[in-house]
JSON list of C-alpha atoms in Angstrom, two decimals:
[
{"chain": "A", "resi": 1, "resn": "GLU", "atom": "CA", "xyz": [-13.95, -90.35, -39.15]},
{"chain": "A", "resi": 2, "resn": "ALA", "atom": "CA", "xyz": [-15.20, -88.60, -36.23]},
{"chain": "A", "resi": 3, "resn": "GLU", "atom": "CA", "xyz": [-12.66, -86.33, -34.29]},
{"chain": "A", "resi": 4, "resn": "VAL", "atom": "CA", "xyz": [-12.43, -84.21, -31.24]},
{"chain": "A", "resi": 5, "resn": "ALA", "atom": "CA", "xyz": [-12.60, -80.51, -32.09]},
{"chain": "A", "resi": 6, "resn": "GLN", "atom": "CA", "xyz": [-10.90, -77.84, -30.07]},
{"chain": "A", "resi": 7, "resn": "SER", "atom": "CA", "xyz": [-10.68, -74.11, -30.59]},
{"chain": "A", "resi": 8, "resn": "PRO", "atom": "CA", "xyz": [-8.89, -71.82, -30.87]},
{"chain": "A", "resi": 9, "resn": "ARG", "atom": "CA", "xyz": [-5.92, -73.52, -32.15]},
{"chain": "A", "resi": 10, "resn": "TYR", "atom": "CA", "xyz": [-3.56, -70.83, -31.04]},
{"chain": "A", "resi": 11, "resn": "LYS", "atom": "CA", "xyz": [-4.04, -67.97, -28.61]},
{"chain": "A", "resi": 12, "resn": "ILE", "atom": "CA", "xyz": [-1.68, -65.11, -27.42]},
{"chain": "A", "resi": 13, "resn": "THR", "atom": "CA", "xyz": [-2.54, -63.24, -24.15]},
{"chain": "A", "resi": 14, "resn": "GLU", "atom": "CA", "xyz": [-0.96, -61.05, -21.62]},
{"chain": "A", "resi": 15, "resn": "LYS", "atom": "CA", "xyz": [-0.50, -62.02, -18.10]},
{"chain": "A", "resi": 16, "resn": "SER", "atom": "CA", "xyz": [-3.43, -61.35, -16.10]},
{"chain": "A", "resi": 17, "resn": "GLN", "atom": "CA", "xyz": [-5.73, -61.64, -18.80]},
{"chain": "A", "resi": 18, "resn": "ALA", "atom": "CA", "xyz": [-8.59, -64.12, -19.07]},
{"chain": "A", "resi": 19, "resn": "VAL", "atom": "CA", "xyz": [-8.41, -66.75, -21.71]},
{"chain": "A", "resi": 20, "resn": "ALA", "atom": "CA", "xyz": [-11.16, -69.45, -22.50]},
{"chain": "A", "resi": 21, "resn": "PHE", "atom": "CA", "xyz": [-10.59, -72.89, -24.58]},
{"chain": "A", "resi": 22, "resn": "TRP", "atom": "CA", "xyz": [-13.34, -74.90, -26.16]},
{"chain": "A", "resi": 23, "resn": "CYS", "atom": "CA", "xyz": [-13.71, -78.48, -26.80]},
{"chain": "A", "resi": 24, "resn": "ASP", "atom": "CA", "xyz": [-16.27, -80.66, -28.57]},
{"chain": "A", "resi": 25, "resn": "PRO", "atom": "CA", "xyz": [-15.82, -84.43, -28.05]},
{"chain": "A", "resi": 26, "resn": "ILE", "atom": "CA", "xyz": [-16.60, -87.32, -30.56]},
{"chain": "A", "resi": 27, "resn": "SER", "atom": "CA", "xyz": [-20.20, -87.58, -30.48]},
{"chain": "A", "resi": 28, "resn": "GLY", "atom": "CA", "xyz": [-21.53, -90.22, -27.91]},
{"chain": "A", "resi": 29, "resn": "HIS", "atom": "CA", "xyz": [-18.31, -90.07, -25.93]},
{"chain": "A", "resi": 30, "resn": "ALA", "atom": "CA", "xyz": [-19.32, -89.94, -22.32]},
{"chain": "A", "resi": 31, "resn": "THR", "atom": "CA", "xyz": [-15.91, -89.03, -20.88]},
{"chain": "A", "resi": 32, "resn": "LEU", "atom": "CA", "xyz": [-14.01, -85.76, -21.44]},
{"chain": "A", "resi": 33, "resn": "TYR", "atom": "CA", "xyz": [-10.42, -85.00, -20.54]},
{"chain": "A", "resi": 34, "resn": "TRP", "atom": "CA", "xyz": [-8.41, -81.91, -20.33]},
{"chain": "A", "resi": 35, "resn": "TYR", "atom": "CA", "xyz": [-4.64, -82.26, -20.34]},
{"chain": "A", "resi": 36, "resn": "ARG", "atom": "CA", "xyz": [-1.64, -79.62, -20.46]},
{"chain": "A", "resi": 37, "resn": "GLN", "atom": "CA", "xyz": [1.58, -80.33, -22.08]},
{"chain": "A", "resi": 38, "resn": "ILE", "atom": "CA", "xyz": [4.37, -78.36, -21.59]},
{"chain": "A", "resi": 39, "resn": "LEU", "atom": "CA", "xyz": [7.09, -78.18, -24.16]},
{"chain": "A", "resi": 40, "resn": "GLY", "atom": "CA", "xyz": [9.03, -81.35, -23.94]},
{"chain": "A", "resi": 41, "resn": "GLN", "atom": "CA", "xyz": [7.07, -83.30, -21.70]},
{"chain": "A", "resi": 42, "resn": "GLY", "atom": "CA", "xyz": [4.00, -85.55, -21.69]},
{"chain": "A", "resi": 43, "resn": "PRO", "atom": "CA", "xyz": [0.41, -84.34, -21.13]},
{"chain": "A", "resi": 44, "resn": "GLU", "atom": "CA", "xyz": [-0.61, -84.22, -17.47]},
{"chain": "A", "resi": 45, "resn": "LEU", "atom": "CA", "xyz": [-4.41, -84.42, -16.75]},
{"chain": "A", "resi": 46, "resn": "LEU", "atom": "CA", "xyz": [-5.92, -81.47, -15.46]},
{"chain": "A", "resi": 47, "resn": "VAL", "atom": "CA", "xyz": [-9.81, -82.63, -15.15]},
{"chain": "A", "resi": 48, "resn": "GLN", "atom": "CA", "xyz": [-12.03, -85.53, -16.17]},
{"chain": "A", "resi": 49, "resn": "PHE", "atom": "CA", "xyz": [-15.62, -85.48, -16.69]},
{"chain": "A", "resi": 50, "resn": "GLN", "atom": "CA", "xyz": [-18.18, -88.37, -16.77]},
{"chain": "A", "resi": 51, "resn": "ASP", "atom": "CA", "xyz": [-21.17, -86.73, -18.68]},
{"chain": "A", "resi": 52, "resn": "GLU", "atom": "CA", "xyz": [-21.56, -83.47, -16.66]},
{"chain": "A", "resi": 53, "resn": "SER", "atom": "CA", "xyz": [-20.00, -84.36, -13.51]},
{"chain": "A", "resi": 54, "resn": "VAL", "atom": "CA", "xyz": [-16.58, -83.94, -12.52]},
{"chain": "A", "resi": 55, "resn": "VAL", "atom": "CA", "xyz": [-14.38, -87.38, -11.77]},
{"chain": "A", "resi": 56, "resn": "ASP", "atom": "CA", "xyz": [-10.95, -86.14, -11.19]},
{"chain": "A", "resi": 57, "resn": "ASP", "atom": "CA", "xyz": [-9.80, -82.27, -10.83]},
{"chain": "A", "resi": 58, "resn": "SER", "atom": "CA", "xyz": [-7.08, -83.13, -8.31]},
{"chain": "A", "resi": 59, "resn": "GLN", "atom": "CA", "xyz": [-4.30, -81.70, -10.58]},
{"chain": "A", "resi": 60, "resn": "LEU", "atom": "CA", "xyz": [-6.39, -78.58, -11.60]},
{"chain": "A", "resi": 61, "resn": "PRO", "atom": "CA", "xyz": [-5.12, -75.48, -10.20]},
{"chain": "A", "resi": 62, "resn": "LYS", "atom": "CA", "xyz": [-8.43, -74.31, -8.80]},
{"chain": "A", "resi": 63, "resn": "ASP", "atom": "CA", "xyz": [-7.28, -70.57, -7.71]},
{"chain": "A", "resi": 64, "resn": "ARG", "atom": "CA", "xyz": [-7.22, -69.71, -11.47]},
{"chain": "A", "resi": 65, "resn": "PHE", "atom": "CA", "xyz": [-8.50, -72.67, -13.70]},
{"chain": "A", "resi": 66, "resn": "SER", "atom": "CA", "xyz": [-12.20, -73.82, -13.89]},
{"chain": "A", "resi": 67, "resn": "ALA", "atom": "CA", "xyz": [-13.91, -76.02, -16.31]},
{"chain": "A", "resi": 68, "resn": "GLU", "atom": "CA", "xyz": [-17.44, -76.96, -17.19]},
{"chain": "A", "resi": 69, "resn": "ARG", "atom": "CA", "xyz": [-19.40, -79.39, -19.18]},
{"chain": "A", "resi": 70, "resn": "LEU", "atom": "CA", "xyz": [-22.98, -78.04, -18.57]},
{"chain": "A", "resi": 71, "resn": "LYS", "atom": "CA", "xyz": [-24.90, -80.56, -20.63]},
{"chain": "A", "resi": 72, "resn": "GLY", "atom": "CA", "xyz": [-22.69, -83.45, -20.79]},
{"chain": "A", "resi": 73, "resn": "VAL", "atom": "CA", "xyz": [-21.43, -82.82, -24.46]},
{"chain": "A", "resi": 74, "resn": "ASP", "atom": "CA", "xyz": [-18.87, -79.77, -25.04]},
{"chain": "A", "resi": 75, "resn": "SER", "atom": "CA", "xyz": [-16.67, -78.08, -22.59]},
{"chain": "A", "resi": 76, "resn": "THR", "atom": "CA", "xyz": [-14.90, -75.09, -21.86]},
{"chain": "A", "resi": 77, "resn": "LEU", "atom": "CA", "xyz": [-11.45, -74.60, -19.76]},
{"chain": "A", "resi": 78, "resn": "LYS", "atom": "CA", "xyz": [-11.06, -71.15, -18.33]},
{"chain": "A", "resi": 79, "resn": "ILE", "atom": "CA", "xyz": [-7.78, -69.65, -16.89]},
{"chain": "A", "resi": 80, "resn": "GLN", "atom": "CA", "xyz": [-8.33, -66.22, -14.98]},
{"chain": "A", "resi": 81, "resn": "PRO", "atom": "CA", "xyz": [-5.75, -64.66, -14.58]},
{"chain": "A", "resi": 82, "resn": "ALA", "atom": "CA", "xyz": [-3.10, -66.19, -17.07]},
{"chain": "A", "resi": 83, "resn": "GLU", "atom": "CA", "xyz": [0.24, -66.60, -15.61]},
{"chain": "A", "resi": 84, "resn": "LEU", "atom": "CA", "xyz": [3.64, -66.64, -17.53]},
{"chain": "A", "resi": 85, "resn": "GLY", "atom": "CA", "xyz": [3.95, -70.52, -16.75]},
{"chain": "A", "resi": 86, "resn": "ASP", "atom": "CA", "xyz": [0.56, -71.44, -18.21]},
{"chain": "A", "resi": 87, "resn": "SER", "atom": "CA", "xyz": [2.27, -71.22, -21.59]},
{"chain": "A", "resi": 88, "resn": "ALA", "atom": "CA", "xyz": [1.52, -74.81, -23.04]},
{"chain": "A", "resi": 89, "resn": "MET", "atom": "CA", "xyz": [-0.40, -76.87, -25.22]},
{"chain": "A", "resi": 90, "resn": "TYR", "atom": "CA", "xyz": [-3.88, -77.63, -23.62]},
{"chain": "A", "resi": 91, "resn": "LEU", "atom": "CA", "xyz": [-5.37, -80.73, -25.23]},
{"chain": "A", "resi": 92, "resn": "CYS", "atom": "CA", "xyz": [-8.78, -82.18, -24.94]},
{"chain": "A", "resi": 93, "resn": "ALA", "atom": "CA", "xyz": [-9.39, -86.13, -25.21]},
{"chain": "A", "resi": 94, "resn": "SER", "atom": "CA", "xyz": [-12.80, -88.14, -25.24]},
{"chain": "A", "resi": 95, "resn": "SER", "atom": "CA", "xyz": [-13.54, -91.74, -24.68]},
{"chain": "A", "resi": 96, "resn": "LEU", "atom": "CA", "xyz": [-16.46, -93.64, -25.12]},
{"chain": "A", "resi": 97, "resn": "VAL", "atom": "CA", "xyz": [-16.64, -95.08, -21.48]},
{"chain": "A", "resi": 98, "resn": "THR", "atom": "CA", "xyz": [-14.51, -94.49, -18.45]},
{"chain": "A", "resi": 99, "resn": "GLY", "atom": "CA", "xyz": [-12.15, -97.19, -17.47]},
{"chain": "A", "resi": 100, "resn": "THR", "atom": "CA", "xyz": [-9.73, -98.86, -19.96]},
{"chain": "A", "resi": 101, "resn": "ASP", "atom": "CA", "xyz": [-11.48, -97.22, -23.21]},
{"chain": "A", "resi": 102, "resn": "THR", "atom": "CA", "xyz": [-9.34, -95.75, -25.84]},
{"chain": "A", "resi": 103, "resn": "GLN", "atom": "CA", "xyz": [-8.87, -92.01, -25.52]},
{"chain": "A", "resi": 104, "resn": "TYR", "atom": "CA", "xyz": [-9.01, -89.79, -28.65]},
{"chain": "A", "resi": 105, "resn": "PHE", "atom": "CA", "xyz": [-7.03, -86.61, -28.62]},
{"chain": "A", "resi": 106, "resn": "GLY", "atom": "CA", "xyz": [-7.84, -83.23, -30.28]},
{"chain": "A", "resi": 107, "resn": "PRO", "atom": "CA", "xyz": [-5.45, -81.09, -32.11]},
{"chain": "A", "resi": 108, "resn": "GLY", "atom": "CA", "xyz": [-4.91, -78.86, -28.92]},
{"chain": "A", "resi": 109, "resn": "THR", "atom": "CA", "xyz": [-4.67, -74.89, -28.25]},
{"chain": "A", "resi": 110, "resn": "ARG", "atom": "CA", "xyz": [-1.19, -73.74, -27.90]},
{"chain": "A", "resi": 111, "resn": "LEU", "atom": "CA", "xyz": [-1.29, -71.02, -25.50]},
{"chain": "A", "resi": 112, "resn": "THR", "atom": "CA", "xyz": [1.40, -68.40, -25.11]},
{"chain": "A", "resi": 113, "resn": "VAL", "atom": "CA", "xyz": [1.23, -65.73, -22.23]},
{"chain": "A", "resi": 114, "resn": "LEU", "atom": "CA", "xyz": [3.51, -62.85, -22.90]},
{"chain": "B", "resi": 1, "resn": "GLN", "atom": "CA", "xyz": [11.49, -89.89, -9.55]},
{"chain": "B", "resi": 2, "resn": "LYS", "atom": "CA", "xyz": [8.80, -89.81, -12.20]},
{"chain": "B", "resi": 3, "resn": "GLU", "atom": "CA", "xyz": [6.36, -92.75, -12.34]},
{"chain": "B", "resi": 4, "resn": "VAL", "atom": "CA", "xyz": [6.97, -93.24, -15.94]},
{"chain": "B", "resi": 5, "resn": "GLU", "atom": "CA", "xyz": [10.66, -92.70, -17.50]},
{"chain": "B", "resi": 6, "resn": "GLN", "atom": "CA", "xyz": [11.35, -92.02, -21.07]},
{"chain": "B", "resi": 7, "resn": "ASP", "atom": "CA", "xyz": [14.41, -90.96, -23.05]},
{"chain": "B", "resi": 8, "resn": "PRO", "atom": "CA", "xyz": [13.66, -87.87, -24.82]},
{"chain": "B", "resi": 9, "resn": "GLY", "atom": "CA", "xyz": [15.91, -88.25, -27.50]},
{"chain": "B", "resi": 10, "resn": "PRO", "atom": "CA", "xyz": [16.44, -87.04, -30.27]},
{"chain": "B", "resi": 11, "resn": "LEU", "atom": "CA", "xyz": [16.88, -90.29, -31.95]},
{"chain": "B", "resi": 12, "resn": "SER", "atom": "CA", "xyz": [17.78, -90.09, -35.54]},
{"chain": "B", "resi": 13, "resn": "VAL", "atom": "CA", "xyz": [17.98, -93.04, -38.10]},
{"chain": "B", "resi": 14, "resn": "PRO", "atom": "CA", "xyz": [18.20, -93.73, -41.66]},
{"chain": "B", "resi": 15, "resn": "GLU", "atom": "CA", "xyz": [15.09, -94.63, -43.73]},
{"chain": "B", "resi": 16, "resn": "GLY", "atom": "CA", "xyz": [14.76, -98.19, -43.57]},
{"chain": "B", "resi": 17, "resn": "ALA", "atom": "CA", "xyz": [16.09, -98.74, -40.11]},
{"chain": "B", "resi": 18, "resn": "ILE", "atom": "CA", "xyz": [14.67, -100.62, -37.29]},
{"chain": "B", "resi": 19, "resn": "VAL", "atom": "CA", "xyz": [13.62, -98.31, -34.50]},
{"chain": "B", "resi": 20, "resn": "SER", "atom": "CA", "xyz": [13.43, -99.30, -30.58]},
{"chain": "B", "resi": 21, "resn": "LEU", "atom": "CA", "xyz": [11.55, -96.83, -28.37]},
{"chain": "B", "resi": 22, "resn": "ASN", "atom": "CA", "xyz": [11.30, -97.70, -24.71]},
{"chain": "B", "resi": 23, "resn": "CYS", "atom": "CA", "xyz": [9.68, -96.80, -21.46]},
{"chain": "B", "resi": 24, "resn": "THR", "atom": "CA", "xyz": [10.22, -97.69, -17.74]},
{"chain": "B", "resi": 25, "resn": "TYR", "atom": "CA", "xyz": [7.68, -97.46, -14.96]},
{"chain": "B", "resi": 26, "resn": "SER", "atom": "CA", "xyz": [7.50, -97.94, -11.30]},
{"chain": "B", "resi": 27, "resn": "ASN", "atom": "CA", "xyz": [4.05, -98.20, -10.64]},
{"chain": "B", "resi": 28, "resn": "SER", "atom": "CA", "xyz": [3.21, -102.03, -10.49]},
{"chain": "B", "resi": 29, "resn": "ALA", "atom": "CA", "xyz": [-0.67, -101.25, -10.67]},
{"chain": "B", "resi": 30, "resn": "PHE", "atom": "CA", "xyz": [-0.19, -100.20, -14.45]},
{"chain": "B", "resi": 31, "resn": "GLN", "atom": "CA", "xyz": [-1.98, -102.93, -16.74]},
{"chain": "B", "resi": 32, "resn": "TYR", "atom": "CA", "xyz": [-2.73, -100.91, -19.72]},
{"chain": "B", "resi": 33, "resn": "PHE", "atom": "CA", "xyz": [-0.08, -99.58, -21.92]},
{"chain": "B", "resi": 34, "resn": "MET", "atom": "CA", "xyz": [-0.31, -97.22, -25.09]},
{"chain": "B", "resi": 35, "resn": "TRP", "atom": "CA", "xyz": [1.75, -95.77, -27.55]},
{"chain": "B", "resi": 36, "resn": "TYR", "atom": "CA", "xyz": [0.87, -92.59, -28.94]},
{"chain": "B", "resi": 37, "resn": "ARG", "atom": "CA", "xyz": [2.31, -90.63, -31.89]},
{"chain": "B", "resi": 38, "resn": "GLN", "atom": "CA", "xyz": [2.35, -86.88, -31.97]},
{"chain": "B", "resi": 39, "resn": "TYR", "atom": "CA", "xyz": [3.43, -84.84, -34.91]},
{"chain": "B", "resi": 40, "resn": "SER", "atom": "CA", "xyz": [4.73, -81.17, -34.26]},
{"chain": "B", "resi": 41, "resn": "ARG", "atom": "CA", "xyz": [2.02, -78.96, -33.24]},
{"chain": "B", "resi": 42, "resn": "LYS", "atom": "CA", "xyz": [-0.77, -81.62, -33.28]},
{"chain": "B", "resi": 43, "resn": "GLY", "atom": "CA", "xyz": [-2.42, -83.87, -30.88]},
{"chain": "B", "resi": 44, "resn": "PRO", "atom": "CA", "xyz": [-1.47, -87.14, -29.67]},
{"chain": "B", "resi": 45, "resn": "GLU", "atom": "CA", "xyz": [-2.83, -90.10, -31.88]},
{"chain": "B", "resi": 46, "resn": "LEU", "atom": "CA", "xyz": [-3.14, -93.59, -30.64]},
{"chain": "B", "resi": 47, "resn": "LEU", "atom": "CA", "xyz": [-0.82, -96.34, -32.20]},
{"chain": "B", "resi": 48, "resn": "MET", "atom": "CA", "xyz": [-0.77, -99.31, -29.93]},
{"chain": "B", "resi": 49, "resn": "TYR", "atom": "CA", "xyz": [-2.79, -100.44, -27.12]},
{"chain": "B", "resi": 50, "resn": "THR", "atom": "CA", "xyz": [-1.72, -103.54, -25.15]},
{"chain": "B", "resi": 51, "resn": "TYR", "atom": "CA", "xyz": [-2.98, -105.43, -22.05]},
{"chain": "B", "resi": 52, "resn": "SER", "atom": "CA", "xyz": [-0.45, -106.79, -19.36]},
{"chain": "B", "resi": 53, "resn": "SER", "atom": "CA", "xyz": [2.50, -108.57, -20.61]},
{"chain": "B", "resi": 54, "resn": "GLY", "atom": "CA", "xyz": [3.31, -109.75, -24.26]},
{"chain": "B", "resi": 55, "resn": "ASN", "atom": "CA", "xyz": [3.60, -108.81, -27.67]},
{"chain": "B", "resi": 56, "resn": "LYS", "atom": "CA", "xyz": [1.23, -107.12, -30.23]},
{"chain": "B", "resi": 57, "resn": "GLU", "atom": "CA", "xyz": [1.84, -106.45, -33.82]},
{"chain": "B", "resi": 58, "resn": "ASP", "atom": "CA", "xyz": [0.09, -103.99, -36.30]},
{"chain": "B", "resi": 59, "resn": "GLY", "atom": "CA", "xyz": [1.77, -103.67, -39.62]},
{"chain": "B", "resi": 60, "resn": "ARG", "atom": "CA", "xyz": [5.31, -102.25, -39.23]},
{"chain": "B", "resi": 61, "resn": "PHE", "atom": "CA", "xyz": [4.77, -101.54, -35.34]},
{"chain": "B", "resi": 62, "resn": "THR", "atom": "CA", "xyz": [5.36, -104.13, -32.66]},
{"chain": "B", "resi": 63, "resn": "ALA", "atom": "CA", "xyz": [4.74, -103.42, -29.07]},
{"chain": "B", "resi": 64, "resn": "GLN", "atom": "CA", "xyz": [6.15, -105.46, -26.06]},
{"chain": "B", "resi": 65, "resn": "VAL", "atom": "CA", "xyz": [5.41, -105.37, -22.43]},
{"chain": "B", "resi": 66, "resn": "ASP", "atom": "CA", "xyz": [7.33, -106.96, -19.57]},
{"chain": "B", "resi": 67, "resn": "LYS", "atom": "CA", "xyz": [5.47, -106.35, -16.45]},
{"chain": "B", "resi": 68, "resn": "SER", "atom": "CA", "xyz": [8.39, -108.43, -14.63]},
{"chain": "B", "resi": 69, "resn": "SER", "atom": "CA", "xyz": [10.92, -105.74, -15.48]},
{"chain": "B", "resi": 70, "resn": "LYS", "atom": "CA", "xyz": [8.49, -102.69, -15.65]},
{"chain": "B", "resi": 71, "resn": "TYR", "atom": "CA", "xyz": [9.72, -102.32, -19.13]},
{"chain": "B", "resi": 72, "resn": "ILE", "atom": "CA", "xyz": [7.75, -101.66, -22.48]},
{"chain": "B", "resi": 73, "resn": "SER", "atom": "CA", "xyz": [9.00, -101.26, -25.91]},
{"chain": "B", "resi": 74, "resn": "LEU", "atom": "CA", "xyz": [7.70, -100.08, -29.53]},
{"chain": "B", "resi": 75, "resn": "PHE", "atom": "CA", "xyz": [9.67, -101.34, -32.49]},
{"chain": "B", "resi": 76, "resn": "ILE", "atom": "CA", "xyz": [9.22, -99.96, -35.95]},
{"chain": "B", "resi": 77, "resn": "ARG", "atom": "CA", "xyz": [10.42, -101.81, -38.97]},
{"chain": "B", "resi": 78, "resn": "ASP", "atom": "CA", "xyz": [11.40, -100.55, -42.29]},
{"chain": "B", "resi": 79, "resn": "SER", "atom": "CA", "xyz": [11.19, -96.65, -40.82]},
{"chain": "B", "resi": 80, "resn": "GLN", "atom": "CA", "xyz": [10.12, -93.88, -43.09]},
{"chain": "B", "resi": 81, "resn": "PRO", "atom": "CA", "xyz": [10.36, -90.28, -43.10]},
{"chain": "B", "resi": 82, "resn": "SER", "atom": "CA", "xyz": [6.74, -90.03, -42.30]},
{"chain": "B", "resi": 83, "resn": "ASP", "atom": "CA", "xyz": [7.60, -91.70, -38.97]},
{"chain": "B", "resi": 84, "resn": "SER", "atom": "CA", "xyz": [9.37, -88.63, -37.82]},
{"chain": "B", "resi": 85, "resn": "ALA", "atom": "CA", "xyz": [7.26, -87.49, -34.78]},
{"chain": "B", "resi": 86, "resn": "THR", "atom": "CA", "xyz": [7.50, -87.79, -31.10]},
{"chain": "B", "resi": 87, "resn": "TYR", "atom": "CA", "xyz": [6.45, -91.03, -29.56]},
{"chain": "B", "resi": 88, "resn": "LEU", "atom": "CA", "xyz": [4.75, -90.93, -26.27]},
{"chain": "B", "resi": 89, "resn": "CYS", "atom": "CA", "xyz": [4.14, -94.09, -23.90]},
{"chain": "B", "resi": 90, "resn": "ALA", "atom": "CA", "xyz": [1.29, -93.89, -21.64]},
{"chain": "B", "resi": 91, "resn": "MET", "atom": "CA", "xyz": [0.06, -96.34, -18.78]},
{"chain": "B", "resi": 92, "resn": "SER", "atom": "CA", "xyz": [-3.27, -96.82, -16.69]},
{"chain": "B", "resi": 93, "resn": "ASP", "atom": "CA", "xyz": [-4.19, -99.10, -14.01]},
{"chain": "B", "resi": 94, "resn": "GLY", "atom": "CA", "xyz": [-7.60, -99.28, -15.53]},
{"chain": "B", "resi": 95, "resn": "THR", "atom": "CA", "xyz": [-9.82, -98.15, -12.84]},
{"chain": "B", "resi": 96, "resn": "ALA", "atom": "CA", "xyz": [-10.45, -94.63, -13.72]},
{"chain": "B", "resi": 97, "resn": "SER", "atom": "CA", "xyz": [-8.88, -93.89, -17.21]},
{"chain": "B", "resi": 98, "resn": "LYS", "atom": "CA", "xyz": [-6.21, -91.64, -16.00]},
{"chain": "B", "resi": 99, "resn": "LEU", "atom": "CA", "xyz": [-3.36, -91.74, -18.11]},
{"chain": "B", "resi": 100, "resn": "THR", "atom": "CA", "xyz": [0.30, -91.51, -16.94]},
{"chain": "B", "resi": 101, "resn": "PHE", "atom": "CA", "xyz": [2.64, -90.24, -19.97]},
{"chain": "B", "resi": 102, "resn": "GLY", "atom": "CA", "xyz": [6.33, -90.44, -20.62]},
{"chain": "B", "resi": 103, "resn": "THR", "atom": "CA", "xyz": [8.15, -87.34, -21.76]},
{"chain": "B", "resi": 104, "resn": "GLY", "atom": "CA", "xyz": [8.23, -88.59, -25.12]},
{"chain": "B", "resi": 105, "resn": "THR", "atom": "CA", "xyz": [11.05, -89.44, -27.70]},
{"chain": "B", "resi": 106, "resn": "ARG", "atom": "CA", "xyz": [11.54, -87.36, -30.49]},
{"chain": "B", "resi": 107, "resn": "LEU", "atom": "CA", "xyz": [12.31, -89.47, -33.62]},
{"chain": "B", "resi": 108, "resn": "GLN", "atom": "CA", "xyz": [13.76, -88.32, -37.02]},
{"chain": "B", "resi": 109, "resn": "VAL", "atom": "CA", "xyz": [13.93, -90.80, -39.92]},
{"chain": "B", "resi": 110, "resn": "THR", "atom": "CA", "xyz": [16.37, -89.31, -42.44]},
{"chain": "B", "resi": 111, "resn": "LEU", "atom": "CA", "xyz": [16.62, -90.10, -46.38]}
]
């Protein structure tokens, strides 16, 4: 069964350092999402891609976060510099098309900022 | 006030019990309703997907949507210890895929 892949699974960093997360969606899925899930809360959308184009990044803190999906396949989310409040689970999801199609989630990257 | 409200629990039930999980919402534009199950330190996995009002059944799971009351429920029959997880409701208005999640309810099924 096809799955969304993410790496690393765990990342510990010190504040002010740069971190990067990678996501490989299910093959053929045009839409890719990055969510942030703070402990005890539901996931919140950070950015949505349709192929290589950003569809929604209204909740992405653009002063420190960036995301790219250069060839419309895998994607990287970067934080520079990391802050203590960035400690969370970063989830990647993909769907075949945009709209009402089911979103499939990866295992997530758990980030701890010290 | 959050768009989607969900009791965080924890909810503890004995094995074999019927479990009822609920969410309320305020945005009348929501038309697509989902329940995800999330085990500790894992990503959410889709359990149920329903459109508009009504019921949907899949094995031991039943999802109900009452749009007039802005209230959705997930019922789990014959609960098992393997059902112990956090259950997240999610909703969409269907235009741009954006999901709005509840905070999740942590369920523990005991032997």
